[in-house]
């Protein structure tokens, strides 16, 4: 079902720059090339890249409205006003709320948090949440990871005598809400040097600014960085600039002195203490935190992330882990239904885009299902269900196609929508569904190209196994933390074989563990893992040669660390023997 992937070798970097950097640093040309492609061309830039420093963080007051936000927050704290920290129900929102709430309760006894209910409130700042704030005596709301489009709701809050500080990182509309302060580095009138902070990152800049203004030592903020690295990783913002610095120190905090809640989730995820990586956050920790908002309440996630003792963290962690297991079960069931719908011709659309609708599907997992359908059919995908008499759903795109723009072209049919180029959420009336499908299909079919509809793997460099030395791997590890903009390099090696011990692993034997050799080094085997590629097993087991593209990772198991190739794709070199 999945389309064959195209392998694209990236254009080489300037050989003169590569040669100079390789000589200056005394490193392999392949590593020097990887650095130059990341904009690292001098010894000084390399030192900064390999040794991130908190001194490299930008002045938070460079962000527009930061002075107003800090001043209003100071007034609220000194006059003991009620402060409500309000955030979205996903990982970015709940970590942001946990971070700002943890900071504020050091200085105020009149602070609480509110996480909207996916079903009752919907996404973002809600009228229900504002009414709750008013009823419970709060006069200042700080929104995190939401609010940038909440113009009418901010006006409604003002009509009730409530001030709002917005901390968001999504693209604003042409009119900014009339809040006391609007912190969003994506504002057109904002000259902040780095515009790809997570929602939690914007919240961190607020507490950093407050701390600087009122002589609170920066060191007291470092325990908050484990929350920040979780948001940066799970929200897939770029791992460059300020994010890379924050993620570097956040990972250190997460591994050396994590908060009780994250420690509980890591334990439940069977992760190796002290060796947690960005991948562990993306694939293990993040989905569990997300599951709270998908299946029950995002409030649970904040309770976990702000737990002060191991027992309460373990109790809430178990509940969230159960949520995640339930989410996985429902996700599998709905994915299967959606796949069958497309294959049987029962989808609303399956030509330029994949659009499926079932009013009974769980709203909390449609985004995950959309991602699964993109993997299966590699087309822009929208998965819809019904909630509170509205059609609601999630959209996911393919590389190079702006699906948010496509949805925006149908704005007149929408009750609400928001998101990014490759991921969006939307709500519309049922009577508008047929016209929405017609227009979105037409928009996509006239703009998407065959190239965009072809899945691909970008390869950073060709490599021979003889080049994968301990020194090479030691330096490669220092490229971390990996993420968008600083991805784990992908290498290509041709003509490799399994050493004879290859086997299928995992549930139903869908994965493969291999010990690979190349013909130039027949006595040197390198362990490899190939997820969901067992269709190649018989070919490989017969001793046939093949080409691979892969990343090099560190594998921890029972206290032992080994180098492992994580195979991205396999190509057979010839007909089986």
Coordinates of C-alpha atoms in Angstrom, one line a residue, residues 88-442:
X88 CA -4.2 24.2 25.2
X89 CA -4.7 20.5 26.0
X90 CA -1.8 19.2 24.0
X91 CA 1.8 18.6 25.0
X92 CA 2.9 22.1 24.2
X93 CA 0.0 23.7 26.0
X94 CA 0.1 21.6 29.1
X95 CA 3.9 21.9 29.5
X96 CA 3.6 25.7 29.0
X97 CA 0.9 25.9 31.7
X98 CA 2.9 23.7 34.1
X99 CA 6.0 25.9 33.5
X100 CA 4.3 29.3 34.1
X101 CA 2.1 28.0 36.9
X102 CA 5.1 26.4 38.7
X103 CA 6.9 29.8 38.4
X104 CA 4.0 32.0 39.5
X105 CA 3.0 30.0 42.6
X106 CA 6.4 30.8 44.1
X107 CA 5.3 34.4 44.2
X108 CA 1.5 34.3 44.4
X109 CA -1.0 32.3 46.5
X110 CA -3.8 33.3 44.2
X111 CA -2.9 31.4 41.0
X112 CA -4.6 28.5 39.3
X113 CA -4.7 26.9 35.9
X114 CA -7.4 26.0 33.4
X115 CA -7.1 23.5 30.5
X116 CA -10.0 23.6 28.1
X117 CA -12.0 20.4 27.5
X118 CA -11.6 19.1 24.0
X119 CA -15.4 18.5 23.8
X120 CA -16.9 21.2 26.0
X121 CA -14.6 24.1 25.3
X122 CA -13.0 23.2 22.0
X123 CA -9.6 24.5 21.0
X124 CA -8.1 27.6 22.6
X125 CA -9.5 30.4 24.7
X126 CA -13.2 29.7 25.3
X127 CA -16.2 31.6 26.5
X128 CA -16.8 28.8 29.0
X129 CA -13.3 29.2 30.4
X130 CA -13.6 33.0 30.6
X131 CA -16.9 32.6 32.5
X132 CA -15.2 30.1 34.9
X133 CA -12.4 32.6 35.5
X134 CA -15.0 35.3 36.3
X135 CA -17.0 33.1 38.6
X136 CA -13.9 32.1 40.6
X137 CA -12.6 35.6 41.1
X138 CA -9.7 35.8 38.6
X139 CA -9.0 39.1 37.0
X140 CA -5.9 38.2 34.8
X141 CA -5.8 35.4 32.3
X142 CA -2.5 34.3 30.8
X143 CA -3.1 32.2 27.7
X144 CA -0.3 29.8 26.5
X145 CA -0.1 28.1 23.1
X146 CA -3.4 29.7 22.1
X147 CA -5.2 33.1 22.0
X148 CA -3.6 34.8 19.0
X149 CA -6.9 34.5 17.0
X150 CA -9.2 34.9 20.0
X151 CA -10.2 38.6 19.2
X152 CA -13.9 38.3 20.2
X153 CA -13.2 36.2 23.3
X154 CA -10.6 38.7 24.5
X155 CA -13.2 41.5 24.0
X156 CA -15.7 39.3 25.9
X157 CA -13.2 38.9 28.8
X158 CA -12.7 42.7 28.9
X159 CA -16.4 43.2 29.1
X160 CA -16.4 41.1 32.3
X161 CA -13.5 43.1 33.7
X162 CA -10.8 40.5 33.0
X163 CA -7.4 41.3 31.4
X164 CA -5.6 38.9 29.1
X165 CA -1.9 38.4 28.4
X166 CA -1.5 36.2 25.3
X167 CA 1.5 34.0 24.9
X168 CA 1.3 32.2 21.6
X169 CA 3.4 31.0 18.7
X170 CA 0.8 30.5 15.9
X171 CA 0.4 32.7 12.9
X172 CA -1.8 35.7 13.8
X173 CA -4.6 37.2 11.7
X174 CA -4.3 40.7 10.2
X175 CA -5.9 42.1 13.4
X176 CA -4.2 41.3 16.7
X177 CA -6.5 40.7 19.8
X178 CA -7.0 43.8 22.0
X179 CA -5.3 42.1 25.0
X180 CA -3.1 43.9 27.6
X181 CA -0.1 42.2 25.9
X182 CA 0.3 39.9 23.0
X183 CA 3.5 37.9 23.0
X184 CA 4.0 36.1 19.7
X185 CA 7.3 36.2 17.8
X186 CA 5.3 35.5 14.6
X187 CA 3.7 38.9 14.8
X188 CA 4.6 40.9 11.7
X189 CA 5.4 43.9 13.9
X190 CA 7.7 41.9 16.2
X191 CA 11.5 42.0 15.6
X192 CA 12.4 39.3 18.1
X193 CA 15.4 37.5 16.6
X194 CA 14.0 33.9 16.7
X195 CA 10.4 33.3 15.6
X196 CA 10.0 29.6 16.0
X197 CA 9.7 29.2 19.8
X198 CA 7.2 26.7 21.0
X199 CA 4.1 27.9 23.0
X200 CA 6.0 26.8 26.1
X201 CA 9.0 28.7 24.9
X202 CA 7.0 31.9 24.7
X203 CA 5.8 31.3 28.3
X204 CA 9.5 30.7 29.3
X205 CA 10.5 34.1 27.8
X206 CA 7.8 35.7 30.0
X207 CA 9.1 34.3 33.2
X208 CA 12.7 35.0 32.1
X209 CA 11.7 38.6 31.5
X210 CA 9.9 38.9 34.9
X211 CA 12.9 37.3 36.6
X212 CA 15.4 39.7 35.0
X213 CA 13.3 42.8 35.8
X214 CA 12.8 41.9 39.5
X215 CA 16.3 40.4 40.2
X216 CA 15.3 36.7 40.4
X217 CA 18.4 34.6 39.7
X218 CA 18.3 32.9 36.3
X219 CA 19.5 29.7 38.0
X220 CA 16.0 29.4 39.6
X221 CA 14.6 28.9 36.1
X222 CA 16.8 26.0 35.1
X223 CA 14.5 23.4 36.8
X224 CA 11.8 24.5 34.4
X225 CA 13.8 23.5 31.3
X226 CA 12.8 19.8 31.4
X227 CA 9.3 21.0 30.6
X228 CA 10.6 23.2 27.8
X229 CA 12.5 20.4 26.0
X230 CA 9.4 18.2 26.1
X231 CA 7.4 21.0 24.4
X232 CA 10.2 21.7 21.8
X233 CA 10.5 18.0 20.9
X234 CA 6.8 17.1 20.9
X235 CA 5.6 20.2 19.0
X236 CA 8.3 19.7 16.3
X237 CA 9.4 23.3 16.2
X238 CA 12.9 23.8 14.7
X239 CA 15.9 22.5 16.6
X240 CA 18.0 25.5 15.7
X241 CA 19.0 28.8 17.3
X242 CA 17.4 29.5 20.7
X243 CA 15.4 26.2 20.7
X244 CA 18.6 24.2 20.3
X245 CA 20.2 25.9 23.3
X246 CA 17.0 25.5 25.4
X247 CA 16.6 21.8 24.3
X248 CA 20.3 21.1 25.1
X249 CA 20.0 22.3 28.7
X250 CA 16.4 20.9 29.0
X251 CA 17.7 17.4 28.1
X252 CA 20.4 17.8 30.7
X253 CA 17.8 18.7 33.3
X254 CA 15.6 15.8 32.2
X255 CA 18.4 13.3 32.6
X256 CA 20.1 14.6 35.7
X257 CA 17.3 16.0 37.8
X258 CA 13.8 15.6 36.3
X259 CA 10.6 16.7 37.9
X260 CA 8.7 13.9 39.6
X261 CA 6.0 13.7 36.9
X262 CA 8.4 13.3 34.0
X263 CA 10.3 10.8 36.0
X264 CA 7.1 8.8 36.5
X265 CA 6.3 8.9 32.8
X266 CA 9.8 7.8 31.8
X267 CA 9.6 4.9 34.2
X268 CA 6.2 3.8 32.8
X269 CA 7.7 4.1 29.3
X270 CA 10.5 1.7 30.3
X271 CA 13.1 4.3 29.4
X272 CA 16.7 4.1 30.6
X273 CA 17.2 6.7 33.4
X274 CA 19.9 9.3 32.6
X275 CA 19.8 8.4 28.9
X276 CA 16.6 10.1 27.6
X277 CA 16.8 11.5 24.1
X278 CA 14.7 13.7 21.9
X279 CA 13.3 10.5 20.2
X280 CA 12.2 9.2 23.6
X281 CA 10.2 12.4 24.1
X282 CA 8.7 12.4 20.7
X283 CA 7.7 8.7 20.7
X284 CA 7.2 7.8 24.3
X285 CA 6.8 10.7 26.7
X286 CA 4.9 13.2 24.4
X287 CA 2.2 10.7 23.3
X288 CA 1.5 9.8 26.9
X289 CA 1.1 13.4 28.0
X290 CA -1.1 14.1 24.9
X291 CA -3.3 11.1 25.7
X292 CA -4.6 12.8 28.8
X293 CA -6.2 15.6 26.7
X294 CA -7.3 13.1 24.0
X295 CA -9.0 10.6 26.2
X296 CA -9.9 12.3 29.5
X297 CA -8.6 15.8 30.5
X298 CA -5.5 17.8 29.8
X299 CA -5.8 18.9 33.4
X300 CA -4.4 15.5 34.4
X301 CA -1.3 16.3 32.4
X302 CA -0.6 19.5 34.3
X303 CA -1.3 17.7 37.6
X304 CA 1.3 15.2 36.6
X305 CA 3.9 17.8 35.5
X306 CA 3.4 19.9 38.7
X307 CA 3.4 16.9 41.2
X308 CA 5.8 17.5 44.0
X309 CA 6.0 14.0 45.4
X310 CA 6.7 10.6 43.8
X311 CA 3.5 8.9 45.1
X312 CA 1.1 11.4 43.6
X313 CA 3.2 11.5 40.4
X314 CA 3.0 7.7 40.1
X315 CA -0.8 7.7 40.6
X316 CA -1.5 10.3 38.0
X317 CA 1.2 8.8 35.7
X318 CA -0.6 5.4 35.8
X319 CA -3.9 7.0 34.9
X320 CA -2.3 8.8 32.0
X321 CA -0.5 5.6 30.9
X322 CA -3.9 3.9 30.9
X323 CA -5.3 6.8 28.8
X324 CA -2.5 6.2 26.3
X325 CA -3.2 2.4 26.1
X326 CA -6.9 3.2 25.5
X327 CA -5.9 5.8 22.9
X328 CA -3.7 3.3 21.1
X329 CA -6.5 0.8 20.9
X330 CA -9.1 3.3 19.6
X331 CA -6.5 4.7 17.2
X332 CA -5.8 1.3 15.7
X333 CA -9.5 0.5 15.3
X334 CA -10.4 3.9 13.7
X335 CA -7.3 3.7 11.4
X336 CA -8.4 0.3 10.2
X337 CA -11.9 1.6 9.5
X338 CA -10.5 4.6 7.6
X339 CA -8.2 2.5 5.5
X340 CA -11.1 0.2 4.6
X341 CA -13.2 3.2 3.8
X342 CA -10.6 4.5 1.3
X343 CA -10.0 1.1 -0.3
X344 CA -13.7 0.4 -0.7
X345 CA -14.5 3.8 -2.3
X346 CA -16.5 5.0 0.7
X347 CA -14.3 8.0 1.4
X348 CA -15.5 11.5 0.7
X349 CA -12.5 12.0 -1.5
X350 CA -9.5 9.8 -2.4
X351 CA -8.1 11.4 -5.6
X352 CA -6.0 14.6 -4.9
X353 CA -6.7 14.3 -1.2
X354 CA -7.8 11.7 1.3
X355 CA -11.0 12.9 3.1
X356 CA -12.9 10.5 5.4
X357 CA -15.8 11.1 7.8
X358 CA -17.5 9.1 10.4
X359 CA -19.7 10.9 13.0
X360 CA -18.9 8.2 15.6
X361 CA -15.1 8.5 15.6
X362 CA -13.3 9.7 18.7
X363 CA -12.4 13.4 18.2
X364 CA -9.2 12.9 20.3
X365 CA -7.4 10.6 17.9
X366 CA -8.4 11.9 14.4
X367 CA -5.1 13.8 14.1
X368 CA -3.2 10.5 14.7
X369 CA -5.4 8.7 12.2
X370 CA -4.8 11.4 9.6
X371 CA -1.0 10.9 10.0
X372 CA -1.4 7.1 9.5
X373 CA -3.4 7.7 6.3
X374 CA -0.7 10.0 5.0
X375 CA 1.8 7.2 5.6
X376 CA -0.4 4.8 3.7
X377 CA -1.5 6.9 0.7
X378 CA 0.9 9.9 0.8
X379 CA -1.7 12.6 0.0
X380 CA -3.0 15.6 2.0
X381 CA -5.4 14.0 4.4
X382 CA -8.4 15.3 6.4
X383 CA -10.2 13.0 9.0
X384 CA -13.5 14.3 10.2
X385 CA -16.0 13.3 12.9
X386 CA -18.9 14.9 14.7
X387 CA -18.9 16.8 18.0
X388 CA -21.5 19.0 19.6
X389 CA -23.5 19.0 16.3
X390 CA -20.5 20.3 14.3
X391 CA -18.2 18.5 11.9
X392 CA -14.7 18.7 13.3
X393 CA -11.4 17.1 12.4
X394 CA -7.7 17.2 11.8
X395 CA -5.7 17.7 8.6
X396 CA -2.2 16.5 7.8
X397 CA -0.1 17.2 4.7
X398 CA 2.8 16.0 2.6
X399 CA 6.1 17.7 2.2
X400 CA 5.9 20.8 0.1
X401 CA 2.2 21.3 0.2
X402 CA 0.6 24.0 2.3
X403 CA -2.6 22.4 3.6
X404 CA -3.3 25.3 5.9
X405 CA -3.6 27.6 2.8
X406 CA -6.0 25.1 1.3
X407 CA -8.3 25.2 4.3
X408 CA -8.0 29.0 4.5
X409 CA -9.3 29.2 1.0
X410 CA -12.6 27.7 2.5
X411 CA -12.6 30.1 5.5
X412 CA -16.2 31.2 4.6
X413 CA -17.4 27.7 5.2
X414 CA -15.6 27.3 8.6
X415 CA -16.8 28.0 12.1
X416 CA -13.2 27.7 13.3
X417 CA -9.8 26.6 12.0
X418 CA -6.1 26.9 12.9
X419 CA -2.7 25.3 12.7
X420 CA 0.4 25.2 10.6
X421 CA 1.5 24.4 7.0
X422 CA 1.4 20.7 7.5
X423 CA -1.1 20.2 10.4
X424 CA -4.4 21.9 11.1
X425 CA -7.7 21.5 12.9
X426 CA -11.1 22.6 11.6
X427 CA -14.7 22.9 12.5
X428 CA -17.7 23.5 10.2
X429 CA -21.5 23.0 10.0
X430 CA -22.7 19.7 8.5
X431 CA -24.6 21.5 5.7
X432 CA -21.3 23.0 4.5
X433 CA -19.5 19.6 4.3
X434 CA -20.3 18.7 0.6
X435 CA -19.2 22.2 -0.6
X436 CA -16.0 22.1 1.6
X437 CA -15.0 18.7 0.1
X438 CA -15.6 19.9 -3.4
X439 CA -13.6 23.1 -3.0
X440 CA -10.7 21.6 -1.0
X441 CA -10.4 18.8 -3.6
X442 CA -10.4 21.4 -6.4

